[in-house]
PDB file of C-alpha atoms in Angstrom:
ATOM      1  CA  UNK A 224     -14.758 -17.763 -19.343  1.00 43.00           C
ATOM      2  CA  UNK A 225     -11.014 -17.481 -17.349  1.00 43.00           C
ATOM      3  CA  UNK A 226     -10.002 -13.957 -16.006  1.00 46.00           C
ATOM      4  CA  UNK A 227      -6.859 -12.392 -16.453  1.00 45.00           C
ATOM      5  CA  UNK A 228      -5.381 -13.050 -13.315  1.00 45.00           C
ATOM      6  CA  UNK A 229      -6.029 -16.677 -13.835  1.00 39.00           C
ATOM      7  CA  UNK A 230      -4.561 -16.826 -16.826  1.00 39.00           C
ATOM      8  CA  UNK A 231      -1.365 -14.946 -15.247  1.00 41.00           C
ATOM      9  CA  UNK A 232      -0.975 -17.542 -12.598  1.00 38.00           C
ATOM     10  CA  UNK A 233      -1.465 -20.365 -15.149  1.00 37.00           C
ATOM     11  CA  UNK A 234       1.032 -19.251 -17.161  1.00 39.00           C
ATOM     12  CA  UNK A 235       3.560 -18.519 -14.209  1.00 41.00           C
ATOM     13  CA  UNK A 236       2.750 -22.205 -12.477  1.00 38.00           C
ATOM     14  CA  UNK A 237       3.392 -23.632 -16.336  1.00 41.00           C
ATOM     15  CA  UNK A 238       6.391 -21.883 -16.870  1.00 44.00           C
ATOM     16  CA  UNK A 239       8.208 -23.234 -13.477  1.00 41.00           C
ATOM     17  CA  UNK A 240       6.908 -19.949 -11.489  1.00 42.00           C
ATOM     18  CA  UNK A 241       9.848 -17.792 -10.557  1.00 42.00           C
ATOM     19  CA  UNK A 242       9.664 -14.912  -8.390  1.00 46.00           C
ATOM     20  CA  UNK A 243       5.481 -14.423  -7.786  1.00 51.00           C
ATOM     21  CA  UNK A 244       4.305 -11.751  -9.597  1.00 53.00           C
ATOM     22  CA  UNK A 245       1.768  -9.021  -8.307  1.00 56.00           C
ATOM     23  CA  UNK A 246      -2.208  -9.634  -7.726  1.00 53.00           C
ATOM     24  CA  UNK A 247      -4.011  -8.147 -10.225  1.00 57.00           C
ATOM     25  CA  UNK A 248      -7.979  -7.929  -9.256  1.00 54.00           C
ATOM     26  CA  UNK A 249      -8.336  -7.090 -13.483  1.00 59.00           C
ATOM     27  CA  UNK A 250     -10.311  -3.487 -12.897  1.00 72.00           C
ATOM     28  CA  UNK A 251      -9.593  -0.295 -11.623  1.00 85.00           C
ATOM     29  CA  UNK A 252      -9.539   0.988  -7.885  1.00 91.00           C
ATOM     30  CA  UNK A 253     -12.653   1.856  -6.657  1.00 92.00           C
ATOM     31  CA  UNK A 254     -13.134   5.397  -6.232  1.00 93.00           C
ATOM     32  CA  UNK A 255     -13.120   4.752  -2.425  1.00 95.00           C
ATOM     33  CA  UNK A 256      -9.620   2.661  -3.276  1.00 95.00           C
ATOM     34  CA  UNK A 257      -8.518   5.762  -5.007  1.00 95.00           C
ATOM     35  CA  UNK A 258      -8.736   7.815  -2.060  1.00 95.00           C
ATOM     36  CA  UNK A 259      -6.851   5.153   0.122  1.00 97.00           C
ATOM     37  CA  UNK A 260      -4.306   4.727  -2.358  1.00 97.00           C
ATOM     38  CA  UNK A 261      -3.887   8.243  -3.474  1.00 97.00           C
ATOM     39  CA  UNK A 262      -0.215   8.111  -4.248  1.00 97.00           C
ATOM     40  CA  UNK A 263       0.806  10.227  -1.695  1.00 97.00           C
ATOM     41  CA  UNK A 264       1.882  10.483   2.048  1.00 97.00           C
ATOM     42  CA  UNK A 265       0.423  11.081   5.314  1.00 96.00           C
ATOM     43  CA  UNK A 266       2.842  12.600   8.250  1.00 95.00           C
ATOM     44  CA  UNK A 267       1.004  11.791  11.667  1.00 93.00           C
ATOM     45  CA  UNK A 268       3.305  10.303  13.792  1.00 92.00           C
ATOM     46  CA  UNK A 269       0.986  10.942  16.674  1.00 91.00           C
ATOM     47  CA  UNK A 270      -2.580   9.705  15.918  1.00 89.00           C
ATOM     48  CA  UNK A 271      -3.062  10.133  19.762  1.00 86.00           C
ATOM     49  CA  UNK A 272      -2.694  13.956  19.062  1.00 90.00           C
ATOM     50  CA  UNK A 273      -5.661  14.080  16.869  1.00 90.00           C
ATOM     51  CA  UNK A 274      -9.404  14.742  17.844  1.00 92.00           C
ATOM     52  CA  UNK A 275     -12.818  13.879  16.731  1.00 91.00           C
ATOM     53  CA  UNK A 276     -13.474  14.109  13.255  1.00 92.00           C
ATOM     54  CA  UNK A 277     -10.023  13.746  12.631  1.00 91.00           C
ATOM     55  CA  UNK A 278      -9.039  11.088  14.656  1.00 92.00           C
ATOM     56  CA  UNK A 279     -11.958   8.951  13.286  1.00 94.00           C
ATOM     57  CA  UNK A 280     -11.059   9.572   9.779  1.00 95.00           C
ATOM     58  CA  UNK A 281      -7.866   8.754  10.263  1.00 94.00           C
ATOM     59  CA  UNK A 282      -8.690   5.302  12.074  1.00 94.00           C
ATOM     60  CA  UNK A 283     -11.420   4.840   9.339  1.00 96.00           C
ATOM     61  CA  UNK A 284      -8.618   5.298   6.820  1.00 96.00           C
ATOM     62  CA  UNK A 285      -5.785   2.916   8.402  1.00 96.00           C
ATOM     63  CA  UNK A 286      -8.258   0.483   8.809  1.00 96.00           C
ATOM     64  CA  UNK A 287      -9.313   0.251   5.206  1.00 96.00           C
ATOM     65  CA  UNK A 288      -6.007   0.822   3.904  1.00 96.00           C
ATOM     66  CA  UNK A 289      -4.682  -2.710   6.147  1.00 95.00           C
ATOM     67  CA  UNK A 290      -8.306  -4.454   5.048  1.00 93.00           C
ATOM     68  CA  UNK A 291      -7.631  -3.424   1.249  1.00 94.00           C
ATOM     69  CA  UNK A 292      -3.933  -3.631   0.687  1.00 94.00           C
ATOM     70  CA  UNK A 293      -1.881  -6.334  -1.594  1.00 94.00           C
ATOM     71  CA  UNK A 294       1.102  -5.407   0.379  1.00 95.00           C
ATOM     72  CA  UNK A 295       1.889  -4.037   3.393  1.00 96.00           C
ATOM     73  CA  UNK A 296       5.974  -3.186   4.320  1.00 97.00           C
ATOM     74  CA  UNK A 297       8.017  -1.433   6.670  1.00 98.00           C
ATOM     75  CA  UNK A 298       9.806   0.858   4.282  1.00 98.00           C
ATOM     76  CA  UNK A 299      12.603   3.579   4.450  1.00 98.00           C
ATOM     77  CA  UNK A 300      12.868   6.380   1.398  1.00 97.00           C
ATOM     78  CA  UNK A 301      16.275   6.087  -0.162  1.00 97.00           C
ATOM     79  CA  UNK A 302      15.783   8.716  -2.905  1.00 96.00           C
ATOM     80  CA  UNK A 303      13.251  11.080  -4.206  1.00 96.00           C
ATOM     81  CA  UNK A 304      13.602  11.917  -7.628  1.00 96.00           C
ATOM     82  CA  UNK A 305      11.733  14.421  -9.822  1.00 95.00           C
ATOM     83  CA  UNK A 306      10.583  14.440 -13.727  1.00 94.00           C
ATOM     84  CA  UNK A 307       9.134  16.828 -15.965  1.00 91.00           C
ATOM     85  CA  UNK A 308       7.326  16.013 -19.126  1.00 89.00           C
ATOM     86  CA  UNK A 309       6.501  17.842 -22.402  1.00 88.00           C
ATOM     87  CA  UNK A 310       3.516  18.903 -20.818  1.00 88.00           C
ATOM     88  CA  UNK A 311       5.798  20.545 -17.924  1.00 90.00           C
ATOM     89  CA  UNK A 312       4.010  18.266 -15.503  1.00 93.00           C
ATOM     90  CA  UNK A 313       6.323  17.202 -12.690  1.00 95.00           C
ATOM     91  CA  UNK A 314       6.401  13.717 -11.166  1.00 96.00           C
ATOM     92  CA  UNK A 315       7.953  12.836  -8.131  1.00 97.00           C
ATOM     93  CA  UNK A 316       9.600   9.132  -8.042  1.00 97.00           C
ATOM     94  CA  UNK A 317      10.348   7.526  -4.648  1.00 98.00           C
ATOM     95  CA  UNK A 318      12.792   4.822  -4.333  1.00 97.00           C
ATOM     96  CA  UNK A 319      12.339   2.572  -1.216  1.00 97.00           C
ATOM     97  CA  UNK A 320      14.595   0.698   0.989  1.00 97.00           C
ATOM     98  CA  UNK A 321      12.055  -2.677   2.117  1.00 97.00           C
ATOM     99  CA  UNK A 322      12.915  -3.244   5.805  1.00 97.00           C
ATOM    100  CA  UNK A 323      10.468  -5.770   6.707  1.00 97.00           C
ATOM    101  CA  UNK A 324       7.235  -7.336   4.689  1.00 96.00           C
ATOM    102  CA  UNK A 325       3.879  -7.659   6.919  1.00 95.00           C
ATOM    103  CA  UNK A 326       1.508  -8.641   4.230  1.00 93.00           C
ATOM    104  CA  UNK A 327       1.925  -9.789   0.918  1.00 92.00           C
ATOM    105  CA  UNK A 328       4.966  -9.971  -1.601  1.00 94.00           C
ATOM    106  CA  UNK A 329       7.566  -7.108  -1.546  1.00 96.00           C
ATOM    107  CA  UNK A 330       7.875  -6.334  -5.462  1.00 94.00           C
ATOM    108  CA  UNK A 331      11.288  -6.077  -6.750  1.00 91.00           C
ATOM    109  CA  UNK A 332      12.971  -2.588  -8.346  1.00 91.00           C
ATOM    110  CA  UNK A 333       9.372  -0.548  -6.558  1.00 96.00           C
ATOM    111  CA  UNK A 334       9.088   2.985  -7.902  1.00 96.00           C
ATOM    112  CA  UNK A 335       6.268   5.009  -5.986  1.00 98.00           C
ATOM    113  CA  UNK A 336       5.308   7.627  -8.246  1.00 97.00           C
ATOM    114  CA  UNK A 337       3.143  10.834  -7.944  1.00 97.00           C
ATOM    115  CA  UNK A 338       2.331  13.361 -10.973  1.00 95.00           C
ATOM    116  CA  UNK A 339       1.100  16.741 -10.599  1.00 95.00           C
ATOM    117  CA  UNK A 340      -2.745  16.707 -10.704  1.00 93.00           C
ATOM    118  CA  UNK A 341      -2.931  14.024  -8.922  1.00 93.00           C
ATOM    119  CA  UNK A 342      -4.403  13.671  -5.753  1.00 94.00           C
ATOM    120  CA  UNK A 343      -1.326  12.619  -3.597  1.00 96.00           C
ATOM    121  CA  UNK A 344       0.957  14.933  -5.113  1.00 97.00           C
ATOM    122  CA  UNK A 345       0.730  18.102  -2.674  1.00 96.00           C
ATOM    123  CA  UNK A 346       1.532  15.534   0.092  1.00 96.00           C
ATOM    124  CA  UNK A 347       5.171  14.721  -1.640  1.00 97.00           C
ATOM    125  CA  UNK A 348       5.867  18.256  -3.332  1.00 95.00           C
ATOM    126  CA  UNK A 349       7.741  20.088  -1.200  1.00 93.00           C
ATOM    127  CA  UNK A 350       8.129  17.277   1.458  1.00 95.00           C
ATOM    128  CA  UNK A 351      11.385  16.143   0.370  1.00 93.00           C
ATOM    129  CA  UNK A 352      13.047  16.628   3.800  1.00 93.00           C
ATOM    130  CA  UNK A 353      10.320  14.740   5.315  1.00 96.00           C
ATOM    131  CA  UNK A 354      10.629  11.893   3.585  1.00 97.00           C
ATOM    132  CA  UNK A 355      14.319  11.508   2.447  1.00 96.00           C
ATOM    133  CA  UNK A 356      15.859   8.409   4.927  1.00 96.00           C
ATOM    134  CA  UNK A 357      12.518   8.230   7.019  1.00 96.00           C
ATOM    135  CA  UNK A 358      11.001   5.302   8.138  1.00 97.00           C
ATOM    136  CA  UNK A 359       7.071   4.767   6.489  1.00 98.00           C
ATOM    137  CA  UNK A 360       4.678   1.953   6.502  1.00 98.00           C
ATOM    138  CA  UNK A 361       3.806   1.526   2.908  1.00 98.00           C
ATOM    139  CA  UNK A 362       0.273   0.468   1.876  1.00 98.00           C
ATOM    140  CA  UNK A 363       0.082  -0.841  -1.688  1.00 97.00           C
ATOM    141  CA  UNK A 364      -2.385  -1.403  -3.578  1.00 96.00           C
ATOM    142  CA  UNK A 365      -1.949  -2.897  -7.377  1.00 94.00           C
ATOM    143  CA  UNK A 366      -4.600  -1.724 -10.162  1.00 94.00           C
ATOM    144  CA  UNK A 367      -5.023  -2.571 -13.682  1.00 89.00           C
ATOM    145  CA  UNK A 368      -6.509   0.527 -15.518  1.00 86.00           C
ATOM    146  CA  UNK A 369      -8.752  -0.384 -18.247  1.00 85.00           C
ATOM    147  CA  UNK A 370      -7.128  -0.819 -21.519  1.00 85.00           C
ATOM    148  CA  UNK A 371      -3.784  -1.499 -19.424  1.00 85.00           C
ATOM    149  CA  UNK A 372      -1.691  -4.972 -19.824  1.00 87.00           C
ATOM    150  CA  UNK A 373       0.507  -4.611 -16.772  1.00 88.00           C
ATOM    151  CA  UNK A 374      -0.290  -3.433 -13.298  1.00 91.00           C
ATOM    152  CA  UNK A 375       0.370  -0.161 -11.856  1.00 93.00           C
ATOM    153  CA  UNK A 376       1.254   0.295  -7.787  1.00 95.00           C
ATOM    154  CA  UNK A 377      -0.865   2.397  -6.082  1.00 96.00           C
ATOM    155  CA  UNK A 378       0.005   3.418  -2.691  1.00 98.00           C
ATOM    156  CA  UNK A 379       0.329   5.460   0.370  1.00 98.00           C
ATOM    157  CA  UNK A 380       2.666   6.326   3.010  1.00 98.00           C
ATOM    158  CA  UNK A 381       2.250   6.846   6.517  1.00 98.00           C
ATOM    159  CA  UNK A 382       5.172   7.599   9.328  1.00 97.00           C
ATOM    160  CA  UNK A 383       6.748   4.320  10.991  1.00 97.00           C
ATOM    161  CA  UNK A 384       6.675   5.758  14.075  1.00 96.00           C
ATOM    162  CA  UNK A 385       5.844   3.057  16.625  1.00 96.00           C
ATOM    163  CA  UNK A 386       2.175   4.075  17.707  1.00 94.00           C
ATOM    164  CA  UNK A 387       1.449   3.854  14.014  1.00 96.00           C
ATOM    165  CA  UNK A 388       3.314   0.731  13.991  1.00 96.00           C
ATOM    166  CA  UNK A 389       1.328  -0.839  16.397  1.00 95.00           C
ATOM    167  CA  UNK A 390      -2.125  -0.335  15.261  1.00 94.00           C
ATOM    168  CA  UNK A 391      -1.193  -1.564  11.697  1.00 95.00           C
ATOM    169  CA  UNK A 392       0.132  -4.981  13.154  1.00 94.00           C
ATOM    170  CA  UNK A 393      -3.041  -4.980  15.264  1.00 93.00           C
ATOM    171  CA  UNK A 394      -5.666  -4.372  12.102  1.00 94.00           C
ATOM    172  CA  UNK A 395      -3.485  -7.143   9.861  1.00 92.00           C
ATOM    173  CA  UNK A 396      -3.587  -9.712  12.812  1.00 89.00           C
ATOM    174  CA  UNK A 397      -7.613  -9.004  12.932  1.00 86.00           C
ATOM    175  CA  UNK A 398      -7.630  -9.401   8.982  1.00 80.00           C
ATOM    176  CA  UNK A 399      -6.931 -13.193   9.847  1.00 62.00           C
ATOM    177  CA  UNK A 400      -8.896 -15.879  11.073  1.00 42.00           C
ATOM    178  CA  UNK A 401      -6.593 -18.263  13.061  1.00 36.00           C
ATOM    179  CA  UNK A 402      -8.235 -21.508  14.108  1.00 38.00           C
ATOM    180  CA  UNK A 403      -6.415 -24.207  16.561  1.00 35.00           C
ATOM    181  CA  UNK A 404      -6.817 -27.727  15.312  1.00 38.00           C
ATOM    182  CA  UNK A 405      -5.458 -31.320  16.397  1.00 41.00           C
ATOM    183  CA  UNK A 406      -1.836 -31.596  17.847  1.00 41.00           C
ATOM    184  CA  UNK A 407      -1.159 -28.048  18.838  1.00 42.00           C
ATOM    185  CA  UNK A 408      -1.156 -26.627  14.842  1.00 42.00           C
ATOM    186  CA  UNK A 409      -2.512 -23.178  14.049  1.00 41.00           C
ATOM    187  CA  UNK A 410      -4.147 -22.770  10.395  1.00 45.00           C
ATOM    188  CA  UNK A 411      -4.123 -19.133   9.596  1.00 49.00           C
ATOM    189  CA  UNK A 412      -6.766 -18.440   6.733  1.00 49.00           C
ATOM    190  CA  UNK A 413      -6.613 -14.912   5.624  1.00 50.00           C
ATOM    191  CA  UNK A 414      -9.801 -13.314   4.735  1.00 50.00           C
ATOM    192  CA  UNK A 415     -10.147 -10.398   1.914  1.00 51.00           C
ATOM    193  CA  UNK A 416     -12.447  -7.826   1.462  1.00 51.00           C
ATOM    194  CA  UNK A 417     -14.854  -8.490  -1.553  1.00 48.00           C
TER     195      UNK A 417
END
């Protein structure tokens, strides 16, 4: 039995390809992934200022985001828009400008959404001044919710501070198994968590 991701890939190859689409796992996020990709932001620009359990939690969460992300990129938040639906629930839409992609393929026309009542909403609400025109590290994971036909971007933003970026780049390198082969060629095999 072919999985949905395999079918989509075969259709893309058969049709001549084009821009590669998102990697779809064919399943909703696990409970742990939902905590990591909370459709929200943190503002910890100096992790060395954290102590004790806060420091350990920040390090563990960053490590897990790097391990589980489909896309990691440096972005700048260009626009923040607010919508209100018929249930009077507010949704923030963040439009980001890609500066540099570190892992995966950055999707065209990406809009980051967080809706009132969702876990990450409170980190965006009232933080427009801390988000607009600021640099962040974007951690993106594609989710295919039950019954859905299109993948949904689940995300988290961390400050684009030098200390955070250095730790992210270090962790990305740890995700890979680099082996030197004959004639000085370097082969990189990327490991994905199961």
